[in-house]
mmCIF file with all atom_site columns, N, CA and C in Angstrom:
data_model
loop_
_atom_site.group_PDB
_atom_site.id
_atom_site.type_symbol
_atom_site.label_atom_id
_atom_site.label_alt_id
_atom_site.label_comp_id
_atom_site.label_asym_id
_atom_site.label_entity_id
_atom_site.label_seq_id
_atom_site.pdbx_PDB_ins_code
_atom_site.Cartn_x
_atom_site.Cartn_y
_atom_site.Cartn_z
_atom_site.occupancy
_atom_site.B_iso_or_equiv
_atom_site.pdbx_formal_charge
_atom_site.auth_seq_id
_atom_site.auth_comp_id
_atom_site.auth_asym_id
_atom_site.auth_atom_id
_atom_site.pdbx_PDB_model_num
ATOM 1   N N  . MET A 1 1  ? -0.493  -19.781 -35.007 1.00 43.00 ? 8  MET A N  1
ATOM 2   C CA . MET A 1 1  ? -0.298  -18.360 -35.190 1.00 43.00 ? 8  MET A CA 1
ATOM 3   C C  . MET A 1 1  ? -1.615  -17.628 -34.950 1.00 43.00 ? 8  MET A C  1
ATOM 4   N N  . TRP A 1 2  ? -1.534  -16.506 -34.224 1.00 59.00 ? 9  TRP A N  1
ATOM 5   C CA . TRP A 1 2  ? -2.722  -15.741 -33.883 1.00 59.00 ? 9  TRP A CA 1
ATOM 6   C C  . TRP A 1 2  ? -3.176  -14.955 -35.107 1.00 59.00 ? 9  TRP A C  1
ATOM 7   N N  . ASN A 1 3  ? -4.459  -15.013 -35.379 1.00 68.00 ? 10 ASN A N  1
ATOM 8   C CA . ASN A 1 3  ? -4.991  -14.337 -36.548 1.00 68.00 ? 10 ASN A CA 1
ATOM 9   C C  . ASN A 1 3  ? -6.312  -13.673 -36.183 1.00 68.00 ? 10 ASN A C  1
ATOM 10  N N  . CYS A 1 4  ? -6.510  -12.449 -36.635 1.00 74.00 ? 11 CYS A N  1
ATOM 11  C CA . CYS A 1 4  ? -7.741  -11.725 -36.316 1.00 74.00 ? 11 CYS A CA 1
ATOM 12  C C  . CYS A 1 4  ? -8.616  -11.538 -37.548 1.00 74.00 ? 11 CYS A C  1
ATOM 13  N N  . TYR A 1 5  ? -8.375  -12.278 -38.590 1.00 76.00 ? 12 TYR A N  1
ATOM 14  C CA . TYR A 1 5  ? -9.127  -12.153 -39.837 1.00 76.00 ? 12 TYR A CA 1
ATOM 15  C C  . TYR A 1 5  ? -10.630 -12.301 -39.610 1.00 76.00 ? 12 TYR A C  1
ATOM 16  N N  . GLU A 1 6  ? -11.037 -13.355 -38.890 1.00 78.00 ? 13 GLU A N  1
ATOM 17  C CA . GLU A 1 6  ? -12.467 -13.594 -38.619 1.00 78.00 ? 13 GLU A CA 1
ATOM 18  C C  . GLU A 1 6  ? -13.075 -12.438 -37.832 1.00 78.00 ? 13 GLU A C  1
ATOM 19  N N  . ARG A 1 7  ? -12.339 -11.903 -36.862 1.00 75.00 ? 14 ARG A N  1
ATOM 20  C CA . ARG A 1 7  ? -12.853 -10.809 -36.044 1.00 75.00 ? 14 ARG A CA 1
ATOM 21  C C  . ARG A 1 7  ? -13.072 -9.558  -36.895 1.00 75.00 ? 14 ARG A C  1
ATOM 22  N N  . VAL A 1 8  ? -12.198 -9.306  -37.822 1.00 77.00 ? 15 VAL A N  1
ATOM 23  C CA . VAL A 1 8  ? -12.345 -8.142  -38.709 1.00 77.00 ? 15 VAL A CA 1
ATOM 24  C C  . VAL A 1 8  ? -13.578 -8.326  -39.595 1.00 77.00 ? 15 VAL A C  1
ATOM 25  N N  . LEU A 1 9  ? -13.766 -9.531  -40.113 1.00 81.00 ? 16 LEU A N  1
ATOM 26  C CA . LEU A 1 9  ? -14.933 -9.791  -40.961 1.00 81.00 ? 16 LEU A CA 1
ATOM 27  C C  . LEU A 1 9  ? -16.240 -9.579  -40.200 1.00 81.00 ? 16 LEU A C  1
ATOM 28  N N  . LYS A 1 10 ? -16.243 -9.892  -38.914 1.00 82.00 ? 17 LYS A N  1
ATOM 29  C CA . LYS A 1 10 ? -17.448 -9.766  -38.091 1.00 82.00 ? 17 LYS A CA 1
ATOM 30  C C  . LYS A 1 10 ? -17.549 -8.399  -37.416 1.00 82.00 ? 17 LYS A C  1
ATOM 31  N N  . ASN A 1 11 ? -16.635 -7.474  -37.781 1.00 79.00 ? 18 ASN A N  1
ATOM 32  C CA . ASN A 1 11 ? -16.619 -6.118  -37.235 1.00 79.00 ? 18 ASN A CA 1
ATOM 33  C C  . ASN A 1 11 ? -16.497 -6.116  -35.715 1.00 79.00 ? 18 ASN A C  1
ATOM 34  N N  . LYS A 1 12 ? -15.658 -6.988  -35.194 1.00 77.00 ? 19 LYS A N  1
ATOM 35  C CA . LYS A 1 12 ? -15.394 -7.061  -33.756 1.00 77.00 ? 19 LYS A CA 1
ATOM 36  C C  . LYS A 1 12 ? -14.015 -6.482  -33.479 1.00 77.00 ? 19 LYS A C  1
ATOM 37  N N  . PRO A 1 13 ? -13.782 -6.031  -32.251 1.00 73.00 ? 20 PRO A N  1
ATOM 38  C CA . PRO A 1 13 ? -12.464 -5.469  -31.944 1.00 73.00 ? 20 PRO A CA 1
ATOM 39  C C  . PRO A 1 13 ? -11.368 -6.521  -32.066 1.00 73.00 ? 20 PRO A C  1
ATOM 40  N N  . ARG A 1 14 ? -10.205 -6.076  -32.492 1.00 71.00 ? 21 ARG A N  1
ATOM 41  C CA . ARG A 1 14 ? -9.085  -6.992  -32.668 1.00 71.00 ? 21 ARG A CA 1
ATOM 42  C C  . ARG A 1 14 ? -8.294  -7.192  -31.385 1.00 71.00 ? 21 ARG A C  1
ATOM 43  N N  . THR A 1 15 ? -8.500  -6.324  -30.405 1.00 71.00 ? 22 THR A N  1
ATOM 44  C CA . THR A 1 15 ? -7.759  -6.428  -29.149 1.00 71.00 ? 22 THR A CA 1
ATOM 45  C C  . THR A 1 15 ? -8.734  -6.399  -27.983 1.00 71.00 ? 22 THR A C  1
ATOM 46  N N  . ASN A 1 16 ? -8.201  -6.599  -26.806 1.00 74.00 ? 23 ASN A N  1
ATOM 47  C CA . ASN A 1 16 ? -9.012  -6.516  -25.598 1.00 74.00 ? 23 ASN A CA 1
ATOM 48  C C  . ASN A 1 16 ? -8.692  -5.231  -24.829 1.00 74.00 ? 23 ASN A C  1
ATOM 49  N N  . ASN A 1 17 ? -8.312  -4.171  -25.549 1.00 81.00 ? 24 ASN A N  1
ATOM 50  C CA . ASN A 1 17 ? -7.945  -2.915  -24.898 1.00 81.00 ? 24 ASN A CA 1
ATOM 51  C C  . ASN A 1 17 ? -9.075  -2.338  -24.055 1.00 81.00 ? 24 ASN A C  1
ATOM 52  N N  . SER A 1 18 ? -10.328 -2.519  -24.475 1.00 78.00 ? 25 SER A N  1
ATOM 53  C CA . SER A 1 18 ? -11.438 -1.983  -23.685 1.00 78.00 ? 25 SER A CA 1
ATOM 54  C C  . SER A 1 18 ? -11.513 -2.684  -22.329 1.00 78.00 ? 25 SER A C  1
ATOM 55  N N  . VAL A 1 19 ? -11.257 -3.970  -22.310 1.00 82.00 ? 26 VAL A N  1
ATOM 56  C CA . VAL A 1 19 ? -11.258 -4.717  -21.051 1.00 82.00 ? 26 VAL A CA 1
ATOM 57  C C  . VAL A 1 19 ? -10.083 -4.280  -20.182 1.00 82.00 ? 26 VAL A C  1
ATOM 58  N N  . GLU A 1 20 ? -8.921  -4.111  -20.810 1.00 84.00 ? 27 GLU A N  1
ATOM 59  C CA . GLU A 1 20 ? -7.762  -3.666  -20.054 1.00 84.00 ? 27 GLU A CA 1
ATOM 60  C C  . GLU A 1 20 ? -7.977  -2.257  -19.497 1.00 84.00 ? 27 GLU A C  1
ATOM 61  N N  . GLY A 1 21 ? -8.635  -1.399  -20.266 1.00 82.00 ? 28 GLY A N  1
ATOM 62  C CA . GLY A 1 21 ? -8.933  -0.049  -19.790 1.00 82.00 ? 28 GLY A CA 1
ATOM 63  C C  . GLY A 1 21 ? -9.874  -0.061  -18.605 1.00 82.00 ? 28 GLY A C  1
ATOM 64  N N  . TRP A 1 22 ? -10.913 -0.908  -18.680 1.00 79.00 ? 29 TRP A N  1
ATOM 65  C CA . TRP A 1 22 ? -11.848 -1.027  -17.559 1.00 79.00 ? 29 TRP A CA 1
ATOM 66  C C  . TRP A 1 22 ? -11.118 -1.545  -16.328 1.00 79.00 ? 29 TRP A C  1
ATOM 67  N N  . HIS A 1 23 ? -10.271 -2.548  -16.512 1.00 83.00 ? 30 HIS A N  1
ATOM 68  C CA . HIS A 1 23 ? -9.546  -3.142  -15.385 1.00 83.00 ? 30 HIS A CA 1
ATOM 69  C C  . HIS A 1 23 ? -8.629  -2.116  -14.731 1.00 83.00 ? 30 HIS A C  1
ATOM 70  N N  . HIS A 1 24 ? -7.947  -1.313  -15.544 1.00 85.00 ? 31 HIS A N  1
ATOM 71  C CA . HIS A 1 24 ? -7.071  -0.282  -15.006 1.00 85.00 ? 31 HIS A CA 1
ATOM 72  C C  . HIS A 1 24 ? -7.883  0.753   -14.212 1.00 85.00 ? 31 HIS A C  1
ATOM 73  N N  . ALA A 1 25 ? -9.010  1.194   -14.775 1.00 84.00 ? 32 ALA A N  1
ATOM 74  C CA . ALA A 1 25 ? -9.858  2.171   -14.079 1.00 84.00 ? 32 ALA A CA 1
ATOM 75  C C  . ALA A 1 25 ? -10.406 1.583   -12.783 1.00 84.00 ? 32 ALA A C  1
ATOM 76  N N  . PHE A 1 26 ? -10.786 0.322   -12.822 1.00 83.00 ? 33 PHE A N  1
ATOM 77  C CA . PHE A 1 26 ? -11.309 -0.358  -11.637 1.00 83.00 ? 33 PHE A CA 1
ATOM 78  C C  . PHE A 1 26 ? -10.255 -0.399  -10.537 1.00 83.00 ? 33 PHE A C  1
ATOM 79  N N  . ASN A 1 27 ? -9.044  -0.810  -10.886 1.00 85.00 ? 34 ASN A N  1
ATOM 80  C CA . ASN A 1 27 ? -7.966  -0.866  -9.899  1.00 85.00 ? 34 ASN A CA 1
ATOM 81  C C  . ASN A 1 27 ? -7.621  0.520   -9.366  1.00 85.00 ? 34 ASN A C  1
ATOM 82  N N  . SER A 1 28 ? -7.609  1.508   -10.238 1.00 87.00 ? 35 SER A N  1
ATOM 83  C CA . SER A 1 28 ? -7.296  2.873   -9.809  1.00 87.00 ? 35 SER A CA 1
ATOM 84  C C  . SER A 1 28 ? -8.359  3.405   -8.857  1.00 87.00 ? 35 SER A C  1
ATOM 85  N N  . ALA A 1 29 ? -9.610  3.100   -9.135  1.00 86.00 ? 36 ALA A N  1
ATOM 86  C CA . ALA A 1 29 ? -10.698 3.595   -8.297  1.00 86.00 ? 36 ALA A CA 1
ATOM 87  C C  . ALA A 1 29 ? -10.684 2.961   -6.910  1.00 86.00 ? 36 ALA A C  1
ATOM 88  N N  . LEU A 1 30 ? -10.218 1.734   -6.823  1.00 86.00 ? 37 LEU A N  1
ATOM 89  C CA . LEU A 1 30 ? -10.139 1.091   -5.502  1.00 86.00 ? 37 LEU A CA 1
ATOM 90  C C  . LEU A 1 30 ? -9.121  1.791   -4.618  1.00 86.00 ? 37 LEU A C  1
ATOM 91  N N  . GLY A 1 31 ? -8.067  2.299   -5.203  1.00 84.00 ? 38 GLY A N  1
ATOM 92  C CA . GLY A 1 31 ? -7.104  3.099   -4.460  1.00 84.00 ? 38 GLY A CA 1
ATOM 93  C C  . GLY A 1 31 ? -6.085  2.319   -3.653  1.00 84.00 ? 38 GLY A C  1
ATOM 94  N N  . ALA A 1 32 ? -6.065  1.005   -3.736  1.00 82.00 ? 39 ALA A N  1
ATOM 95  C CA . ALA A 1 32 ? -5.096  0.204   -3.001  1.00 82.00 ? 39 ALA A CA 1
ATOM 96  C C  . ALA A 1 32 ? -4.941  -1.144  -3.688  1.00 82.00 ? 39 ALA A C  1
ATOM 97  N N  . ASN A 1 33 ? -3.799  -1.771  -3.460  1.00 81.00 ? 40 ASN A N  1
ATOM 98  C CA . ASN A 1 33 ? -3.571  -3.081  -4.052  1.00 81.00 ? 40 ASN A CA 1
ATOM 99  C C  . ASN A 1 33 ? -4.294  -4.196  -3.303  1.00 81.00 ? 40 ASN A C  1
ATOM 100 N N  . HIS A 1 34 ? -4.371  -4.073  -2.011  1.00 86.00 ? 41 HIS A N  1
ATOM 101 C CA . HIS A 1 34 ? -4.993  -5.118  -1.182  1.00 86.00 ? 41 HIS A CA 1
ATOM 102 C C  . HIS A 1 34 ? -6.074  -4.480  -0.313  1.00 86.00 ? 41 HIS A C  1
ATOM 103 N N  . VAL A 1 35 ? -7.313  -4.526  -0.783  1.00 87.00 ? 42 VAL A N  1
ATOM 104 C CA . VAL A 1 35 ? -8.419  -3.938  -0.034  1.00 87.00 ? 42 VAL A CA 1
ATOM 105 C C  . VAL A 1 35 ? -9.140  -5.033  0.748   1.00 87.00 ? 42 VAL A C  1
ATOM 106 N N  . THR A 1 36 ? -9.929  -4.609  1.705   1.00 91.00 ? 43 THR A N  1
ATOM 107 C CA . THR A 1 36 ? -10.717 -5.585  2.464   1.00 91.00 ? 43 THR A CA 1
ATOM 108 C C  . THR A 1 36 ? -11.825 -6.136  1.576   1.00 91.00 ? 43 THR A C  1
ATOM 109 N N  . ILE A 1 37 ? -12.325 -7.281  1.930   1.00 93.00 ? 44 ILE A N  1
ATOM 110 C CA . ILE A 1 37 ? -13.399 -7.902  1.153   1.00 93.00 ? 44 ILE A CA 1
ATOM 111 C C  . ILE A 1 37 ? -14.634 -7.016  1.153   1.00 93.00 ? 44 ILE A C  1
ATOM 112 N N  . TRP A 1 38 ? -14.863 -6.307  2.255   1.00 93.00 ? 45 TRP A N  1
ATOM 113 C CA . TRP A 1 38 ? -16.056 -5.461  2.370   1.00 93.00 ? 45 TRP A CA 1
ATOM 114 C C  . TRP A 1 38 ? -15.963 -4.249  1.457   1.00 93.00 ? 45 TRP A C  1
ATOM 115 N N  . LYS A 1 39 ? -14.777 -3.652  1.385   1.00 90.00 ? 46 LYS A N  1
ATOM 116 C CA . LYS A 1 39 ? -14.589 -2.518  0.481   1.00 90.00 ? 46 LYS A CA 1
ATOM 117 C C  . LYS A 1 39 ? -14.733 -2.991  -0.967  1.00 90.00 ? 46 LYS A C  1
ATOM 118 N N  . PHE A 1 40 ? -14.197 -4.167  -1.273  1.00 91.00 ? 47 PHE A N  1
ATOM 119 C CA . PHE A 1 40 ? -14.292 -4.713  -2.618  1.00 91.00 ? 47 PHE A CA 1
ATOM 120 C C  . PHE A 1 40 ? -15.749 -4.980  -2.999  1.00 91.00 ? 47 PHE A C  1
ATOM 121 N N  . ILE A 1 41 ? -16.518 -5.570  -2.088  1.00 94.00 ? 48 ILE A N  1
ATOM 122 C CA . ILE A 1 41 ? -17.940 -5.854  -2.364  1.00 94.00 ? 48 ILE A CA 1
ATOM 123 C C  . ILE A 1 41 ? -18.718 -4.558  -2.563  1.00 94.00 ? 48 ILE A C  1
ATOM 124 N N  . THR A 1 42 ? -18.471 -3.575  -1.727  1.00 93.00 ? 49 THR A N  1
ATOM 125 C CA . THR A 1 42 ? -19.137 -2.272  -1.865  1.00 93.00 ? 49 THR A CA 1
ATOM 126 C C  . THR A 1 42 ? -18.813 -1.649  -3.216  1.00 93.00 ? 49 THR A C  1
ATOM 127 N N  . PHE A 1 43 ? -17.552 -1.723  -3.595  1.00 91.00 ? 50 PHE A N  1
ATOM 128 C CA . PHE A 1 43 ? -17.154 -1.151  -4.870  1.00 91.00 ? 50 PHE A CA 1
ATOM 129 C C  . PHE A 1 43 ? -17.795 -1.901  -6.039  1.00 91.00 ? 50 PHE A C  1
ATOM 130 N N  . LEU A 1 44 ? -17.887 -3.226  -5.943  1.00 91.00 ? 51 LEU A N  1
ATOM 131 C CA . LEU A 1 44 ? -18.541 -4.009  -6.995  1.00 91.00 ? 51 LEU A CA 1
ATOM 132 C C  . LEU A 1 44 ? -20.009 -3.614  -7.144  1.00 91.00 ? 51 LEU A C  1
ATOM 133 N N  . LYS A 1 45 ? -20.683 -3.380  -6.030  1.00 95.00 ? 52 LYS A N  1
ATOM 134 C CA . LYS A 1 45 ? -22.087 -2.960  -6.078  1.00 95.00 ? 52 LYS A CA 1
ATOM 135 C C  . LYS A 1 45 ? -22.223 -1.601  -6.763  1.00 95.00 ? 52 LYS A C  1
ATOM 136 N N  . GLN A 1 46 ? -21.320 -0.679  -6.454  1.00 92.00 ? 53 GLN A N  1
ATOM 137 C CA . GLN A 1 46 ? -21.345 0.632   -7.086  1.00 92.00 ? 53 GLN A CA 1
ATOM 138 C C  . GLN A 1 46 ? -21.091 0.515   -8.586  1.00 92.00 ? 53 GLN A C  1
ATOM 139 N N  . GLU A 1 47 ? -20.143 -0.333  -8.966  1.00 89.00 ? 54 GLU A N  1
ATOM 140 C CA . GLU A 1 47 ? -19.832 -0.532  -10.380 1.00 89.00 ? 54 GLU A CA 1
ATOM 141 C C  . GLU A 1 47 ? -21.014 -1.157  -11.109 1.00 89.00 ? 54 GLU A C  1
ATOM 142 N N  . GLN A 1 48 ? -21.691 -2.100  -10.466 1.00 93.00 ? 55 GLN A N  1
ATOM 143 C CA . GLN A 1 48 ? -22.859 -2.717  -11.088 1.00 93.00 ? 55 GLN A CA 1
ATOM 144 C C  . GLN A 1 48 ? -23.955 -1.679  -11.320 1.00 93.00 ? 55 GLN A C  1
ATOM 145 N N  . ALA A 1 49 ? -24.190 -0.832  -10.328 1.00 95.00 ? 56 ALA A N  1
ATOM 146 C CA . ALA A 1 49 ? -25.211 0.210   -10.471 1.00 95.00 ? 56 ALA A CA 1
ATOM 147 C C  . ALA A 1 49 ? -24.859 1.150   -11.618 1.00 95.00 ? 56 ALA A C  1
ATOM 148 N N  . LEU A 1 50 ? -23.596 1.528   -11.740 1.00 91.00 ? 57 LEU A N  1
ATOM 149 C CA . LEU A 1 50 ? -23.159 2.408   -12.821 1.00 91.00 ? 57 LEU A CA 1
ATOM 150 C C  . LEU A 1 50 ? -23.380 1.751   -14.178 1.00 91.00 ? 57 LEU A C  1
ATOM 151 N N  . GLN A 1 51 ? -23.033 0.484   -14.296 1.00 90.00 ? 58 GLN A N  1
ATOM 152 C CA . GLN A 1 51 ? -23.198 -0.213  -15.574 1.00 90.00 ? 58 GLN A CA 1
ATOM 153 C C  . GLN A 1 51 ? -24.679 -0.391  -15.921 1.00 90.00 ? 58 GLN A C  1
ATOM 154 N N  . GLU A 1 52 ? -25.528 -0.591  -14.924 1.00 95.00 ? 59 GLU A N  1
ATOM 155 C CA . GLU A 1 52 ? -26.968 -0.705  -15.178 1.00 95.00 ? 59 GLU A CA 1
ATOM 156 C C  . GLU A 1 52 ? -27.537 0.611   -15.702 1.00 95.00 ? 59 GLU A C  1
ATOM 157 N N  . VAL A 1 53 ? -27.068 1.730   -15.153 1.00 94.00 ? 60 VAL A N  1
ATOM 158 C CA . VAL A 1 53 ? -27.503 3.044   -15.638 1.00 94.00 ? 60 VAL A CA 1
ATOM 159 C C  . VAL A 1 53 ? -27.051 3.236   -17.085 1.00 94.00 ? 60 VAL A C  1
ATOM 160 N N  . ARG A 1 54 ? -25.804 2.880   -17.371 1.00 91.00 ? 61 ARG A N  1
ATOM 161 C CA . ARG A 1 54 ? -25.296 3.011   -18.739 1.00 91.00 ? 61 ARG A CA 1
ATOM 162 C C  . ARG A 1 54 ? -26.088 2.138   -19.705 1.00 91.00 ? 61 ARG A C  1
ATOM 163 N N  . LEU A 1 55 ? -26.441 0.938   -19.280 1.00 93.00 ? 62 LEU A N  1
ATOM 164 C CA . LEU A 1 55 ? -27.217 0.037   -20.131 1.00 93.00 ? 62 LEU A CA 1
ATOM 165 C C  . LEU A 1 55 ? -28.606 0.605   -20.400 1.00 93.00 ? 62 LEU A C  1
ATOM 166 N N  . GLU A 1 56 ? -29.255 1.151   -19.380 1.00 94.00 ? 63 GLU A N  1
ATOM 167 C CA . GLU A 1 56 ? -30.582 1.748   -19.565 1.00 94.00 ? 63 GLU A CA 1
ATOM 168 C C  . GLU A 1 56 ? -30.530 2.924   -20.534 1.00 94.00 ? 63 GLU A C  1
ATOM 169 N N  . LYS A 1 57 ? -29.477 3.732   -20.432 1.00 93.00 ? 64 LYS A N  1
ATOM 170 C CA . LYS A 1 57 ? -29.330 4.856   -21.359 1.00 93.00 ? 64 LYS A CA 1
ATOM 171 C C  . LYS A 1 57 ? -29.145 4.347   -22.786 1.00 93.00 ? 64 LYS A C  1
ATOM 172 N N  . LEU A 1 58 ? -28.373 3.299   -22.943 1.00 91.00 ? 65 LEU A N  1
ATOM 173 C CA . LEU A 1 58 ? -28.140 2.717   -24.261 1.00 91.00 ? 65 LEU A CA 1
ATOM 174 C C  . LEU A 1 58 ? -29.437 2.169   -24.840 1.00 91.00 ? 65 LEU A C  1
ATOM 175 N N  . ILE A 1 59 ? -30.210 1.463   -24.012 1.00 92.00 ? 66 ILE A N  1
ATOM 176 C CA . ILE A 1 59 ? -31.480 0.888   -24.456 1.00 92.00 ? 66 ILE A CA 1
ATOM 177 C C  . ILE A 1 59 ? -32.476 1.984   -24.841 1.00 92.00 ? 66 ILE A C  1
ATOM 178 N N  . SER A 1 60 ? -32.460 3.084   -24.089 1.00 93.00 ? 67 SER A N  1
ATOM 179 C CA . SER A 1 60 ? -33.409 4.165   -24.365 1.00 93.00 ? 67 SER A CA 1
ATOM 180 C C  . SER A 1 60 ? -33.029 4.996   -25.596 1.00 93.00 ? 67 SER A C  1
ATOM 181 N N  . GLY A 1 61 ? -31.836 4.750   -26.146 1.00 90.00 ? 68 GLY A N  1
ATOM 182 C CA . GLY A 1 61 ? -31.424 5.447   -27.349 1.00 90.00 ? 68 GLY A CA 1
ATOM 183 C C  . GLY A 1 61 ? -30.626 6.709   -27.112 1.00 90.00 ? 68 GLY A C  1
ATOM 184 N N  . GLU A 1 62 ? -30.279 6.977   -25.876 1.00 85.00 ? 69 GLU A N  1
ATOM 185 C CA . GLU A 1 62 ? -29.468 8.160   -25.588 1.00 85.00 ? 69 GLU A CA 1
ATOM 186 C C  . GLU A 1 62 ? -28.082 7.977   -26.195 1.00 85.00 ? 69 GLU A C  1
ATOM 187 N N  . PRO A 1 63 ? -27.564 8.990   -26.886 1.00 82.00 ? 70 PRO A N  1
ATOM 188 C CA . PRO A 1 63 ? -26.244 8.846   -27.522 1.00 82.00 ? 70 PRO A CA 1
ATOM 189 C C  . PRO A 1 63 ? -25.143 8.711   -26.466 1.00 82.00 ? 70 PRO A C  1
ATOM 190 N N  . SER A 1 64 ? -24.130 7.946   -26.816 1.00 76.00 ? 71 SER A N  1
ATOM 191 C CA . SER A 1 64 ? -22.983 7.771   -25.922 1.00 76.00 ? 71 SER A CA 1
ATOM 192 C C  . SER A 1 64 ? -22.200 9.065   -25.847 1.00 76.00 ? 71 SER A C  1
ATOM 193 N N  . PRO A 1 65 ? -21.597 9.330   -24.677 1.00 73.00 ? 72 PRO A N  1
ATOM 194 C CA . PRO A 1 65 ? -20.766 10.535  -24.575 1.00 73.00 ? 72 PRO A CA 1
ATOM 195 C C  . PRO A 1 65 ? -19.526 10.381  -25.458 1.00 73.00 ? 72 PRO A C  1
ATOM 196 N N  . LYS A 1 66 ? -19.052 11.488  -25.975 1.00 72.00 ? 73 LYS A N  1
ATOM 197 C CA . LYS A 1 66 ? -17.848 11.453  -26.810 1.00 72.00 ? 73 LYS A CA 1
ATOM 198 C C  . LYS A 1 66 ? -16.663 11.060  -25.949 1.00 72.00 ? 73 LYS A C  1
ATOM 199 N N  . LYS A 1 67 ? -15.829 10.184  -26.469 1.00 68.00 ? 74 LYS A N  1
ATOM 200 C CA . LYS A 1 67 ? -14.629 9.759   -25.748 1.00 68.00 ? 74 LYS A CA 1
ATOM 201 C C  . LYS A 1 67 ? -13.550 10.815  -25.913 1.00 68.00 ? 74 LYS A C  1
ATOM 202 N N  . LYS A 1 68 ? -12.861 11.116  -24.807 1.00 65.00 ? 75 LYS A N  1
ATOM 203 C CA . LYS A 1 68 ? -11.787 12.095  -24.848 1.00 65.00 ? 75 LYS A CA 1
ATOM 204 C C  . LYS A 1 68 ? -10.499 11.378  -25.228 1.00 65.00 ? 75 LYS A C  1
ATOM 205 N N  . ARG A 1 69 ? -9.783  11.953  -26.164 1.00 62.00 ? 76 ARG A N  1
ATOM 206 C CA . ARG A 1 69 ? -8.485  11.408  -26.547 1.00 62.00 ? 76 ARG A CA 1
ATOM 207 C C  . ARG A 1 69 ? -7.419  12.174  -25.812 1.00 62.00 ? 76 ARG A C  1
ATOM 208 N N  . ILE A 1 70 ? -6.532  11.448  -25.218 1.00 59.00 ? 77 ILE A N  1
ATOM 209 C CA . ILE A 1 70 ? -5.460  12.093  -24.437 1.00 59.00 ? 77 ILE A CA 1
ATOM 210 C C  . ILE A 1 70 ? -4.185  12.124  -25.237 1.00 59.00 ? 77 ILE A C  1
#
């Protein structure tokens, strides 16, 4: 039986919704179900650059932007 008791004690998320949200945004941004390998590689490079910028902001202490609730 699946149990999230340990995750709650360690203050970790109980679901993988953040990963699913990223995956959905990633697929939506690609704009197609079957892209060429070159478009996929280019998009991965852009995503890596974006995540590196976000990491630098986090390290520098800049507050995270407020999340919009829909």
